[in-house]
Amino acid sequence: MCGYPGPNGTELLRVAQYAGVKYGDLHYVKNRVRDVLTEDTRTPDFSNPNEPHALLADFPLPVYLTTNYDDFIVQALATRTKSAMAAICPWTETIAPDPLFAETAGFNPSPATPLVYHLHGAMRDPASFVLAEDDYMVFLRNFIIERTNGTNRMFPPSILAALTTRPLLFVGYSLQDSTFRMLFQELGRSIPAISRRRHVSIQLAPTSGYTIEDMEGLLNWYYAEWQISVYWGGIDEFCKELRERMGAMP
């Protein structure tokens, strides 16, 4: 799309940063990314009980946090006759807080009417995408400022409650990713209770250079204050095993 000349050409945030400079308009880049994503009209098979979104939708959860731009989890919840509400995190001043949080439903989501919170933007508003390196820096800067000031603009009470009172399941994240580490290390400093709960992360087993023992030592070093149990394997394996362990769910 932009002829990115540097290393790490598979890292979207670097390529997007370059494209924003090349075209002089990061909003143009975000709209192009939205267009490319919407060209793929395929949707997951939510009738498959082991499809990741479908599996998560079966749990009686009041809050779902996602960094995906798509609304697949909302669609999956609808197939389970759940009326999901979706909101975008106002990570920058140009995004107004969702009016939903001025209503009772936004403050008190339930398993029947769950809240899907898009931390990094949503397809319906490409300007809300956390996409380029500058976006990630603004996200973290504003989060730090907000937590220092004791405000809840980015993380309303219902979101904070989900982060601090429930275990987290990290699906589709590499714990080695630098932006992921920065975000959750700052979460741990700003919301100490979040790191004291047991969490689970799905990680692909290393294929070369490192053993699982090596990787576990590295992750323990990155996340020394976190209680993160790692499932080594693919998402398909994890979903199948989780479904078997949980048995039938309504």
Short mmCIF file of C-alpha atoms in Angstrom, two decimals:
data_model
loop_
_atom_site.label_atom_id
_atom_site.label_comp_id
_atom_site.label_asym_id
_atom_site.label_seq_id
_atom_site.Cartn_x
_atom_site.Cartn_y
_atom_site.Cartn_z
CA MET A 1 0.00 0.00 0.00
CA CYS A 2 2.80 2.46 0.82
CA GLY A 3 6.09 0.78 -0.09
CA TYR A 4 7.39 0.63 3.48
CA PRO A 5 11.19 0.35 3.17
CA GLY A 6 12.23 -0.47 6.72
CA PRO A 7 12.59 -3.62 8.82
CA ASN A 8 9.70 -5.25 10.68
CA GLY A 9 7.41 -4.84 7.69
CA THR A 10 4.86 -7.17 9.28
CA GLU A 11 4.28 -4.79 12.22
CA LEU A 12 1.21 -2.78 11.30
CA LEU A 13 1.91 0.08 13.70
CA ARG A 14 5.29 0.79 12.03
CA VAL A 15 3.93 0.51 8.50
CA ALA A 16 0.94 2.72 9.39
CA GLN A 17 3.25 5.32 10.93
CA TYR A 18 5.31 5.42 7.73
CA ALA A 19 2.18 5.61 5.56
CA GLY A 20 0.84 8.48 7.65
CA VAL A 21 4.04 10.44 7.04
CA LYS A 22 4.17 9.51 3.35
CA TYR A 23 0.61 10.59 2.63
CA GLY A 24 0.58 13.39 5.18
CA ASP A 25 -2.73 12.18 6.59
CA LEU A 26 -3.07 9.36 9.11
CA HIS A 27 -6.87 9.51 8.80
CA TYR A 28 -6.55 8.59 5.14
CA VAL A 29 -4.47 5.56 6.16
CA LYS A 30 -7.04 4.52 8.76
CA ASN A 31 -9.83 4.73 6.20
CA ARG A 32 -7.79 2.64 3.76
CA VAL A 33 -7.24 0.01 6.47
CA ARG A 34 -10.98 -0.02 7.18
CA ASP A 35 -11.68 -0.45 3.45
CA VAL A 36 -9.25 -3.36 3.16
CA LEU A 37 -10.74 -5.07 6.20
CA THR A 38 -14.31 -4.67 4.98
CA GLU A 39 -13.42 -6.10 1.56
CA ASP A 40 -13.21 -9.47 3.27
CA THR A 41 -16.89 -10.29 3.76
CA ARG A 42 -16.24 -13.63 5.44
CA THR A 43 -17.55 -13.96 8.98
CA PRO A 44 -16.74 -16.68 11.52
CA ASP A 45 -19.03 -19.68 11.80
CA PHE A 46 -20.76 -18.90 15.08
CA SER A 47 -22.66 -22.18 14.92
CA ASN A 48 -19.37 -23.97 15.56
CA PRO A 49 -19.24 -24.37 19.36
CA ASN A 50 -15.43 -24.25 19.28
CA GLU A 51 -15.21 -21.04 17.24
CA PRO A 52 -13.44 -18.56 19.59
CA HIS A 53 -16.08 -15.80 19.50
CA ALA A 54 -18.89 -18.32 19.86
CA LEU A 55 -17.18 -20.01 22.80
CA LEU A 56 -16.65 -16.69 24.60
CA ALA A 57 -20.23 -15.65 23.86
CA ASP A 58 -21.49 -18.75 25.66
CA PHE A 59 -19.99 -17.64 28.95
CA PRO A 60 -22.24 -15.58 31.26
CA LEU A 61 -20.00 -12.51 31.18
CA PRO A 62 -21.16 -8.90 31.59
CA VAL A 63 -18.10 -7.27 29.94
CA TYR A 64 -15.91 -8.13 26.96
CA LEU A 65 -12.79 -6.07 26.22
CA THR A 66 -11.33 -6.20 22.73
CA THR A 67 -8.58 -4.48 20.77
CA ASN A 68 -10.07 -5.76 17.49
CA TYR A 69 -11.81 -3.24 15.25
CA ASP A 70 -14.44 -5.76 14.08
CA ASP A 71 -17.75 -6.52 15.79
CA PHE A 72 -17.53 -10.32 15.61
CA ILE A 73 -18.02 -10.74 19.35
CA VAL A 74 -21.20 -8.61 19.15
CA GLN A 75 -22.46 -10.82 16.30
CA ALA A 76 -21.60 -13.97 18.23
CA LEU A 77 -23.47 -12.71 21.31
CA ALA A 78 -26.53 -11.98 19.16
CA THR A 79 -26.60 -15.63 18.04
CA ARG A 80 -26.84 -16.49 21.74
CA THR A 81 -29.87 -14.18 22.11
CA LYS A 82 -27.82 -11.66 24.05
CA SER A 83 -28.33 -7.96 23.40
CA ALA A 84 -24.79 -6.62 23.44
CA MET A 85 -23.99 -2.94 23.81
CA ALA A 86 -20.79 -1.68 22.14
CA ALA A 87 -18.72 1.35 23.09
CA ILE A 88 -15.39 2.81 21.99
CA CYS A 89 -12.71 3.83 24.48
CA PRO A 90 -12.17 7.62 24.22
CA TRP A 91 -8.37 7.29 24.14
CA THR A 92 -7.89 10.69 22.53
CA GLU A 93 -9.60 14.03 23.03
CA THR A 94 -11.27 13.85 19.61
CA ILE A 95 -13.37 10.86 20.72
CA ALA A 96 -16.27 11.81 22.97
CA PRO A 97 -17.15 9.47 25.86
CA ASP A 98 -19.98 7.17 24.82
CA PRO A 99 -23.41 8.39 26.00
CA LEU A 100 -24.03 4.81 27.05
CA PHE A 101 -22.07 5.47 30.23
CA ALA A 102 -24.51 8.16 31.23
CA GLU A 103 -27.19 5.47 31.37
CA THR A 104 -27.79 2.73 33.91
CA ALA A 105 -27.11 0.01 31.33
CA GLY A 106 -23.60 1.29 30.70
CA PHE A 107 -22.75 1.23 34.36
CA ASN A 108 -24.43 -2.09 35.07
CA PRO A 109 -24.01 -4.48 32.11
CA SER A 110 -25.25 -8.02 32.66
CA PRO A 111 -24.71 -11.42 31.01
CA ALA A 112 -28.00 -10.92 29.13
CA THR A 113 -27.04 -7.39 28.03
CA PRO A 114 -23.23 -7.47 27.99
CA LEU A 115 -20.94 -4.56 27.18
CA VAL A 116 -18.33 -4.93 24.42
CA TYR A 117 -15.63 -2.30 24.94
CA HIS A 118 -13.37 -1.50 22.01
CA LEU A 119 -10.09 -0.35 23.55
CA HIS A 120 -8.42 0.40 20.22
CA GLY A 121 -11.33 1.67 18.16
CA ALA A 122 -14.07 0.12 16.03
CA MET A 123 -14.86 -0.28 12.34
CA ARG A 124 -17.81 2.12 12.50
CA ASP A 125 -15.36 4.98 13.17
CA PRO A 126 -11.92 4.56 11.52
CA ALA A 127 -10.71 7.75 13.20
CA SER A 128 -10.93 5.84 16.50
CA PHE A 129 -8.37 3.22 15.40
CA VAL A 130 -5.26 2.91 17.55
CA LEU A 131 -3.16 2.04 14.52
CA ALA A 132 0.19 3.84 14.18
CA GLU A 133 3.04 4.23 16.64
CA ASP A 134 1.89 7.78 17.47
CA ASP A 135 -1.59 6.44 18.34
CA TYR A 136 -0.15 3.95 20.81
CA MET A 137 1.92 6.67 22.45
CA VAL A 138 -1.12 8.95 22.76
CA PHE A 139 -3.18 6.07 24.19
CA LEU A 140 -0.57 5.33 26.87
CA ARG A 141 0.13 9.00 27.61
CA ASN A 142 -3.53 9.83 28.15
CA PHE A 143 -4.05 6.70 30.21
CA ILE A 144 -1.16 7.65 32.51
CA ILE A 145 -2.42 11.23 32.82
CA GLU A 146 -5.94 10.05 33.54
CA ARG A 147 -4.91 7.58 36.20
CA THR A 148 -2.67 10.25 37.80
CA ASN A 149 -5.60 12.67 37.91
CA GLY A 150 -7.98 9.99 39.19
CA THR A 151 -10.48 10.38 36.34
CA ASN A 152 -12.39 7.60 34.58
CA ARG A 153 -12.78 8.92 31.04
CA MET A 154 -11.02 6.03 29.28
CA PHE A 155 -11.98 3.33 31.77
CA PRO A 156 -15.48 3.91 33.18
CA PRO A 157 -16.51 2.17 36.43
CA SER A 158 -17.99 -0.92 34.74
CA ILE A 159 -14.75 -1.45 32.80
CA LEU A 160 -12.58 -0.92 35.88
CA ALA A 161 -14.74 -3.36 37.80
CA ALA A 162 -14.23 -6.01 35.11
CA LEU A 163 -10.48 -5.46 35.11
CA THR A 164 -10.05 -5.58 38.87
CA THR A 165 -12.57 -8.21 39.99
CA ARG A 166 -12.33 -10.87 37.28
CA PRO A 167 -9.55 -12.99 35.77
CA LEU A 168 -8.52 -12.03 32.25
CA LEU A 169 -8.18 -14.40 29.30
CA PHE A 170 -5.74 -13.03 26.73
CA VAL A 171 -6.73 -14.38 23.31
CA GLY A 172 -4.79 -13.36 20.19
CA TYR A 173 -2.01 -11.47 21.95
CA SER A 174 1.70 -12.16 22.09
CA LEU A 175 2.99 -11.48 25.58
CA GLN A 176 6.29 -10.55 23.92
CA ASP A 177 4.72 -7.69 21.96
CA SER A 178 6.16 -4.38 23.15
CA THR A 179 2.88 -2.42 22.97
CA PHE A 180 1.09 -5.17 24.88
CA ARG A 181 3.77 -5.12 27.59
CA MET A 182 3.64 -1.34 27.92
CA LEU A 183 -0.15 -1.31 28.21
CA PHE A 184 -0.43 -4.03 30.82
CA GLN A 185 2.58 -2.90 32.83
CA GLU A 186 0.93 0.51 33.10
CA LEU A 187 -2.37 -1.15 34.00
CA GLY A 188 -0.56 -3.03 36.76
CA ARG A 189 0.94 0.17 38.14
CA SER A 190 -2.26 2.19 37.91
CA ILE A 191 -4.70 -0.54 38.96
CA PRO A 192 -2.72 -2.73 41.38
CA ALA A 193 -5.58 -5.18 41.96
CA ILE A 194 -5.48 -6.28 38.32
CA SER A 195 -2.10 -7.98 38.66
CA ARG A 196 -3.04 -9.88 41.82
CA ARG A 197 -5.63 -12.05 40.10
CA ARG A 198 -4.87 -15.22 38.16
CA HIS A 199 -5.00 -14.70 34.39
CA VAL A 200 -4.60 -17.02 31.40
CA SER A 201 -2.85 -16.36 28.09
CA ILE A 202 -2.83 -18.51 24.96
CA GLN A 203 0.61 -18.58 23.35
CA LEU A 204 1.90 -20.50 20.36
CA ALA A 205 4.67 -22.91 21.31
CA PRO A 206 8.10 -21.68 20.12
CA THR A 207 9.16 -23.22 16.83
CA SER A 208 12.87 -22.37 16.77
CA GLY A 209 15.62 -21.04 18.99
CA TYR A 210 13.72 -21.20 22.29
CA THR A 211 12.23 -23.98 24.35
CA ILE A 212 8.99 -23.58 26.28
CA GLU A 213 11.08 -23.39 29.45
CA ASP A 214 13.11 -20.54 27.92
CA MET A 215 9.94 -18.69 26.94
CA GLU A 216 8.38 -19.16 30.37
CA GLY A 217 11.50 -17.70 31.98
CA LEU A 218 11.37 -14.73 29.62
CA LEU A 219 7.67 -14.10 30.25
CA ASN A 220 8.16 -14.40 34.01
CA TRP A 221 10.80 -11.70 33.69
CA TYR A 222 8.51 -9.45 31.63
CA TYR A 223 5.51 -9.97 33.94
CA ALA A 224 7.12 -10.63 37.32
CA GLU A 225 4.23 -9.05 39.25
CA TRP A 226 1.48 -10.72 37.24
CA GLN A 227 -0.07 -14.12 37.82
CA ILE A 228 -0.36 -15.28 34.21
CA SER A 229 -0.75 -18.96 33.42
CA VAL A 230 0.25 -19.76 29.83
CA TYR A 231 -1.50 -22.30 27.63
CA TRP A 232 1.02 -23.39 25.02
CA GLY A 233 -0.84 -24.19 21.83
CA GLY A 234 -3.13 -22.78 19.16
CA ILE A 235 -6.49 -21.10 19.68
CA ASP A 236 -8.32 -24.05 18.08
CA GLU A 237 -6.75 -26.49 20.51
CA PHE A 238 -7.50 -24.22 23.45
CA CYS A 239 -11.15 -23.70 22.51
CA LYS A 240 -11.73 -27.41 22.01
CA GLU A 241 -10.13 -28.30 25.34
CA LEU A 242 -11.91 -25.50 27.20
CA ARG A 243 -15.25 -26.53 25.75
CA GLU A 244 -14.65 -30.14 26.86
CA ARG A 245 -13.64 -29.08 30.36
CA MET A 246 -16.56 -26.70 30.81
CA GLY A 247 -19.09 -29.14 29.42
CA ALA A 248 -22.42 -27.95 28.07
CA MET A 249 -23.10 -24.27 28.65
CA PRO A 250 -26.43 -22.53 28.17
#
